[in-house]
Short mmCIF file of C-alpha atoms in Angstrom, two decimals:
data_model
loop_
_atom_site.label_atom_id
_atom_site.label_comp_id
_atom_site.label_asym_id
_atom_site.label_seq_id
_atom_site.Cartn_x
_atom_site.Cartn_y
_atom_site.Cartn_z
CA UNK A 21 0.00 0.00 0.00
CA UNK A 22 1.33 3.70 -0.67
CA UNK A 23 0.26 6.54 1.61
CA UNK A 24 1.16 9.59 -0.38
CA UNK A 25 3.17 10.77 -3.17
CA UNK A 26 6.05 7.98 -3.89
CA UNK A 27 8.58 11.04 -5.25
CA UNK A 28 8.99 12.00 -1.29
CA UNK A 29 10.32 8.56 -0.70
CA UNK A 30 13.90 7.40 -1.73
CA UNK A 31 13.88 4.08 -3.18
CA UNK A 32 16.61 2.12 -1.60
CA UNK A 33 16.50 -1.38 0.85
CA UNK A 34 15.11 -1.11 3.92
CA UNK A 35 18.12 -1.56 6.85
CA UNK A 36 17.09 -5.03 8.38
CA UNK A 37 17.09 -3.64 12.01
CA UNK A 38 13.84 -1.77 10.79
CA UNK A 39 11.89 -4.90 11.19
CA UNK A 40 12.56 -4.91 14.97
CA UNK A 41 11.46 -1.84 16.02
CA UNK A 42 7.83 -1.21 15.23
CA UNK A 43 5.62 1.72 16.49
CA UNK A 44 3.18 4.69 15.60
CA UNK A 45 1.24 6.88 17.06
CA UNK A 46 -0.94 9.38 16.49
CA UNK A 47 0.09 13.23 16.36
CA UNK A 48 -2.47 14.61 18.31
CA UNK A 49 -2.04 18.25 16.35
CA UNK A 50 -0.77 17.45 12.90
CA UNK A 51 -3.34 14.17 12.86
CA UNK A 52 -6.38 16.17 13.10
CA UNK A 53 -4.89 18.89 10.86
CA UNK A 54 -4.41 16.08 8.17
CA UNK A 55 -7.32 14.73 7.91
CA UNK A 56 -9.39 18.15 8.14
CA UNK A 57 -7.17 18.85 4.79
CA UNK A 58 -7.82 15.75 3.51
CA UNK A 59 -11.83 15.83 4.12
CA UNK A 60 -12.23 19.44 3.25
CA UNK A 61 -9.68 20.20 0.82
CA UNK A 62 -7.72 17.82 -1.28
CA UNK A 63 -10.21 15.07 -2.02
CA UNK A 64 -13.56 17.06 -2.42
CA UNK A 65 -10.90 19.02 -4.92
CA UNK A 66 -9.58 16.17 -6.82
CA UNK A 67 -12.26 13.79 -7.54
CA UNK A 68 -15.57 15.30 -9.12
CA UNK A 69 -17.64 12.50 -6.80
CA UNK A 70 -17.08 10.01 -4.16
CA UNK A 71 -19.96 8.09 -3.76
CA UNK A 72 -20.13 5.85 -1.10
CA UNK A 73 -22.91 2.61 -0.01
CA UNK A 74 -22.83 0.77 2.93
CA UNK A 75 -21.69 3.14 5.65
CA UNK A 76 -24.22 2.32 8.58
CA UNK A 77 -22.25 -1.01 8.45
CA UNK A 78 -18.88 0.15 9.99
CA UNK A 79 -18.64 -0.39 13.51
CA UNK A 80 -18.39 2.89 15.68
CA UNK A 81 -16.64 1.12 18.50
CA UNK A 82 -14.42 -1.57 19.18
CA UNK A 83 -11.59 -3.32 17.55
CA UNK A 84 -12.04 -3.40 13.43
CA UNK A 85 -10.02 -4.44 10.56
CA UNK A 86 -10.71 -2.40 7.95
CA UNK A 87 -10.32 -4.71 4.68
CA UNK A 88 -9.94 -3.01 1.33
CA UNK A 89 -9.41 -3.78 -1.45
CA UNK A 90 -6.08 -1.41 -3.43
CA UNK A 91 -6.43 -0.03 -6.60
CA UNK A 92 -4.91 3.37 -6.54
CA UNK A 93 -2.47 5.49 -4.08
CA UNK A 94 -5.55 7.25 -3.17
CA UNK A 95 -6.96 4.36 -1.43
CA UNK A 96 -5.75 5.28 2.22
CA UNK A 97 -6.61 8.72 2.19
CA UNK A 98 -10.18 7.68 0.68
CA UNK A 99 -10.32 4.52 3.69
CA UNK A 100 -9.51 7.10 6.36
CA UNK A 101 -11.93 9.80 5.27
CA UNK A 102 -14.98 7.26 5.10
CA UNK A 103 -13.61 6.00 8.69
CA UNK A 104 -13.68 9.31 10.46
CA UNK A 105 -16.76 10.96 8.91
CA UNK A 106 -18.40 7.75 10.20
CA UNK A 107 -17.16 7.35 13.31
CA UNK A 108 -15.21 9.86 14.55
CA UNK A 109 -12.27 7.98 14.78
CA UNK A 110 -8.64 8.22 13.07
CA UNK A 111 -7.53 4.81 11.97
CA UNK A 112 -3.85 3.51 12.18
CA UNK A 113 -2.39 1.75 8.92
CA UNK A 114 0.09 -1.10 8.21
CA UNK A 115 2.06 -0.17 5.59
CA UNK A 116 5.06 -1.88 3.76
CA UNK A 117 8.89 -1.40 5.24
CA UNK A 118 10.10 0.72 1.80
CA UNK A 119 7.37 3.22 2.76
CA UNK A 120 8.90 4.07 6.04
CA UNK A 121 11.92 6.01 5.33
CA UNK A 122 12.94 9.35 5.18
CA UNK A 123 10.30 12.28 5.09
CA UNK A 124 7.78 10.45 3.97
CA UNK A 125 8.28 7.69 7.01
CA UNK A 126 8.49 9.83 9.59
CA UNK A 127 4.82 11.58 8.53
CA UNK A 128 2.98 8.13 7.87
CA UNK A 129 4.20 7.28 11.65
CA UNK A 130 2.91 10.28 12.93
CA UNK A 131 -0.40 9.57 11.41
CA UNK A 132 -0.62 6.17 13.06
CA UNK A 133 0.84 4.22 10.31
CA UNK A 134 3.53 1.47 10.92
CA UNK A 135 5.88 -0.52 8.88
CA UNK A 136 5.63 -4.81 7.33
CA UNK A 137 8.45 -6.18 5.58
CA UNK A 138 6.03 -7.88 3.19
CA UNK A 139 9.09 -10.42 2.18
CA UNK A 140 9.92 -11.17 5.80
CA UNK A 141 7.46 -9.95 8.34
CA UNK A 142 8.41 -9.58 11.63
CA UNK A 143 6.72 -10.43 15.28
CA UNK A 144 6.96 -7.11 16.20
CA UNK A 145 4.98 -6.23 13.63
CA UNK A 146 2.10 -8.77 14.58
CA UNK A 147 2.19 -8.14 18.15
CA UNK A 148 1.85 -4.53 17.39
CA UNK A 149 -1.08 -4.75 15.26
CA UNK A 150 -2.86 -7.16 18.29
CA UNK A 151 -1.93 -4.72 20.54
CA UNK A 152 -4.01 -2.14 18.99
CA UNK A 153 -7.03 -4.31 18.26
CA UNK A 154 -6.80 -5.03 22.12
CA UNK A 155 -7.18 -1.01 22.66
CA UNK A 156 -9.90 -1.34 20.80
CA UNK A 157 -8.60 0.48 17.44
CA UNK A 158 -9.44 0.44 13.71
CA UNK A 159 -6.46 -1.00 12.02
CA UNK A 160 -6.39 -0.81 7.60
CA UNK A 161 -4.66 -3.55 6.28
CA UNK A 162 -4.95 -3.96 2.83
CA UNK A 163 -5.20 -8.05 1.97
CA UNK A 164 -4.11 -8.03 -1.44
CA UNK A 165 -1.20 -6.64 -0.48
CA UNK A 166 -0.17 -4.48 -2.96
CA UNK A 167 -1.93 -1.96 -5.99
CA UNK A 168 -3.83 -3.94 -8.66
CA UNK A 169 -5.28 -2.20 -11.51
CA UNK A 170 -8.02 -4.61 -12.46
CA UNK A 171 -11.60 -4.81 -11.06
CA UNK A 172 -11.33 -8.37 -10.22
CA UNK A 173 -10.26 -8.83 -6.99
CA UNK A 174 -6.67 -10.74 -6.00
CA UNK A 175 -5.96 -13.42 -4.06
CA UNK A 176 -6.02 -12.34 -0.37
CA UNK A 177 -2.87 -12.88 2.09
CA UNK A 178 -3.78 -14.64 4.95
CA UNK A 179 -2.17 -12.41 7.56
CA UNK A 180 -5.18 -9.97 8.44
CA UNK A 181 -6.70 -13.03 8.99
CA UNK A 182 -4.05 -14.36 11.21
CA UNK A 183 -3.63 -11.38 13.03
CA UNK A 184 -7.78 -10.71 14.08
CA UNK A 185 -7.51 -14.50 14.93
CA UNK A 186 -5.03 -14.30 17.19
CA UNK A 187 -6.02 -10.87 19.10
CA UNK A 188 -9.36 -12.25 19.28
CA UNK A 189 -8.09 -15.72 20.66
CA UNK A 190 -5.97 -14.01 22.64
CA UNK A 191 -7.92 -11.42 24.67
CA UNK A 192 -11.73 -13.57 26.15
CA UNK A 193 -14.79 -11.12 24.14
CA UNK A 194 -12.69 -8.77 22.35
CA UNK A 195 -15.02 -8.84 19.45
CA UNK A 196 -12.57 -7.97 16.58
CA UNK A 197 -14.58 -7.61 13.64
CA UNK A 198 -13.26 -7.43 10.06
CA UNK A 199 -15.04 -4.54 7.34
CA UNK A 200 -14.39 -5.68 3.65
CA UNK A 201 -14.47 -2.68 1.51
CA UNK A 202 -14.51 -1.96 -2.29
CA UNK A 203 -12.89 0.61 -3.96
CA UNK A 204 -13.08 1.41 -7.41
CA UNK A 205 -12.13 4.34 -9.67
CA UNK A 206 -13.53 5.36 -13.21
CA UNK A 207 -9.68 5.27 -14.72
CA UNK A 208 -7.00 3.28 -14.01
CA UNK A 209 -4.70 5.76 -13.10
CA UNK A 210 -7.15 8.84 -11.29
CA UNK A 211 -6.52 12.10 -12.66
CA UNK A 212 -8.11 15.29 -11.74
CA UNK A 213 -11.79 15.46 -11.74
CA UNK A 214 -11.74 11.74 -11.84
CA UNK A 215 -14.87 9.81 -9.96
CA UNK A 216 -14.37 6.94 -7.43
CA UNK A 217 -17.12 4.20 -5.66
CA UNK A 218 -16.51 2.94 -2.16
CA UNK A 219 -18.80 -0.11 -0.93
CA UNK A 220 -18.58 -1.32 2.22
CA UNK A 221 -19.94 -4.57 3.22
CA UNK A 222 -21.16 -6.36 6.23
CA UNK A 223 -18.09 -6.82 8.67
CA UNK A 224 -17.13 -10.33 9.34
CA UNK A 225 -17.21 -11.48 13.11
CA UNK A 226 -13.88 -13.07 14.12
CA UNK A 227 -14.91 -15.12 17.25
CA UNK A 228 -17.05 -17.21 15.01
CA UNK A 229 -14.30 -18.60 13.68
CA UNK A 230 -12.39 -19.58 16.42
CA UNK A 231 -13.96 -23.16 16.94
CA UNK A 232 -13.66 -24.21 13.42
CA UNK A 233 -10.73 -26.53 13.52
CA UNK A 234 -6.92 -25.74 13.32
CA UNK A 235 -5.29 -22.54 13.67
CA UNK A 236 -4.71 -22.76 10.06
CA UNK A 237 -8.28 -23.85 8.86
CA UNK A 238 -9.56 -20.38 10.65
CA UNK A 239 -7.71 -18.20 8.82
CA UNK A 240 -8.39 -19.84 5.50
CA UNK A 241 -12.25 -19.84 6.30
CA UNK A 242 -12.14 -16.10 7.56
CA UNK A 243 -9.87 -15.34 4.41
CA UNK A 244 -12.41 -17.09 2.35
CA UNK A 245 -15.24 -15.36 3.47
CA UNK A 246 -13.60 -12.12 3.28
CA UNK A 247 -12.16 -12.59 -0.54
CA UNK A 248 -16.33 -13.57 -0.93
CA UNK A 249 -17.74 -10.20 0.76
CA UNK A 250 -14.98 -8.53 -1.70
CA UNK A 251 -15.77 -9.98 -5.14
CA UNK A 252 -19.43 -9.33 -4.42
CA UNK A 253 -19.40 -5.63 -3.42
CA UNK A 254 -16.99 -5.07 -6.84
CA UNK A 255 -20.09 -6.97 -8.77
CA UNK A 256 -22.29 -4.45 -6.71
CA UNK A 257 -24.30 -2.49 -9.47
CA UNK A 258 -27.32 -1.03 -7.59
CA UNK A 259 -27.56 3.26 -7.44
CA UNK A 260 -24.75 4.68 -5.04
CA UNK A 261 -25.38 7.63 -2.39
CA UNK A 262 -23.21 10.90 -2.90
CA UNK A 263 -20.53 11.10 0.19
CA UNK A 264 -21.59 14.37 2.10
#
């Protein structure tokens, strides 16, 4: 997933000790100052609509997974706009290693984002996304892992699936609860004044997976039934609300 412009981010490896260390938080003036931007300024500027179905299905409270689906570097800032005007609530983000450096790094941690080595995740990484399910966060993971350009949606990797499991197993009544989400753009590459659809679904209830066999049978099931929720919210052709 990318979180904003790639040209403020210097391609080069990631330094391994970078997968040992993993934290955000959320900058409690320039956080609020983003998103108002966001909201009011850049996105109602750049795309000519955002429609939006589904939103009286994302959880207000409690731990959720936001699960969308990534089509475009806009995808984050669209995911976090739908989250707060719903809820009220700034979400944090796992995002790949490469994004974490430099400039661009240090802002995506401020906003709440923090860093997966996608080739070799670490157990930092996963204790630090349980850890903020068990404060009762919204965490956006993105499933496919990376941007496709097609509609059709990608086979899922099963560590969102792993990672609600075990906070949920982990903590009695947590009630993590996963939101699939559909995003989808009118061009493959957005421009200016391009138009952009964002479905949300009925969120998936972790504990009810917990009794269905092996560790390893839960997560496929839950991955399953996620990947399902997905492909039919992109077939989803009934009239979409205008976003406020």
């Amino acid at each position: 997933m990318a979180f904003s412009p790639q040209f403020l981010l210097p391609r080069q490896p990631a330094p391994q000790s970078r997968t040992i260390l993993c934290q955000s938080k959320l900058s409690p003036w320039l956080t609020p100052l983003a998103y108002k931007i966001g909201e009011k300024v850049l996105l109602p500027n750049f795309f000519k609509t955002i429609r939006i179905t589904g939103q009286e299905n994302i959880p207000t409270s409690g731990p959720v997974v936001y699960a969308p689906t990534h089509r475009s570097r806009w995808d984050p800032l669209l995911i976090g706009l739908v989250g707060h005007q719903s809820t009220g609530r700034y979400l944090r983000f796992m995002v790949t290693a490469d994004e974490c450096l430099g400039l661009q790094g240090w802002a995506i941690k401020q906003l709440g984002g923090f860093p997966v080595n996608v080739r070799r995740p670490a157990i930092a990484t996963l204790r630090h996304g349980m850890q903020l399910l068990k404060n009762q966060e919204t965490l956006v993971i993105f499933p496919e892992g990376n941007i496709f350009r097609e509609e059709q949606v990608q086979r899922l990797k099963p560590g969102l699936a792993r990672l609600a499991l075990q906070a949920e197993q982990s903590t009695p009544n947590l009630g993590v609860k996963v939101l699939p989400i559909s995003l989808a753009y009118d061009s493959l590459h957005p421009s200016f004044g391009s138009s952009t659809e964002i479905r949300i679904g009925q969120p998936l209830t972790v504990s009810n997976y917990l009794h269905t066999g092996s560790a390893k049978r839960q997560a496929t099931l839950l991955t399953a039934d996620l990947k399902q929720s997905l492909e039919a919210l992109s077939r989803c052709e009934q009239p979409l609300a205008l976003a406020a």
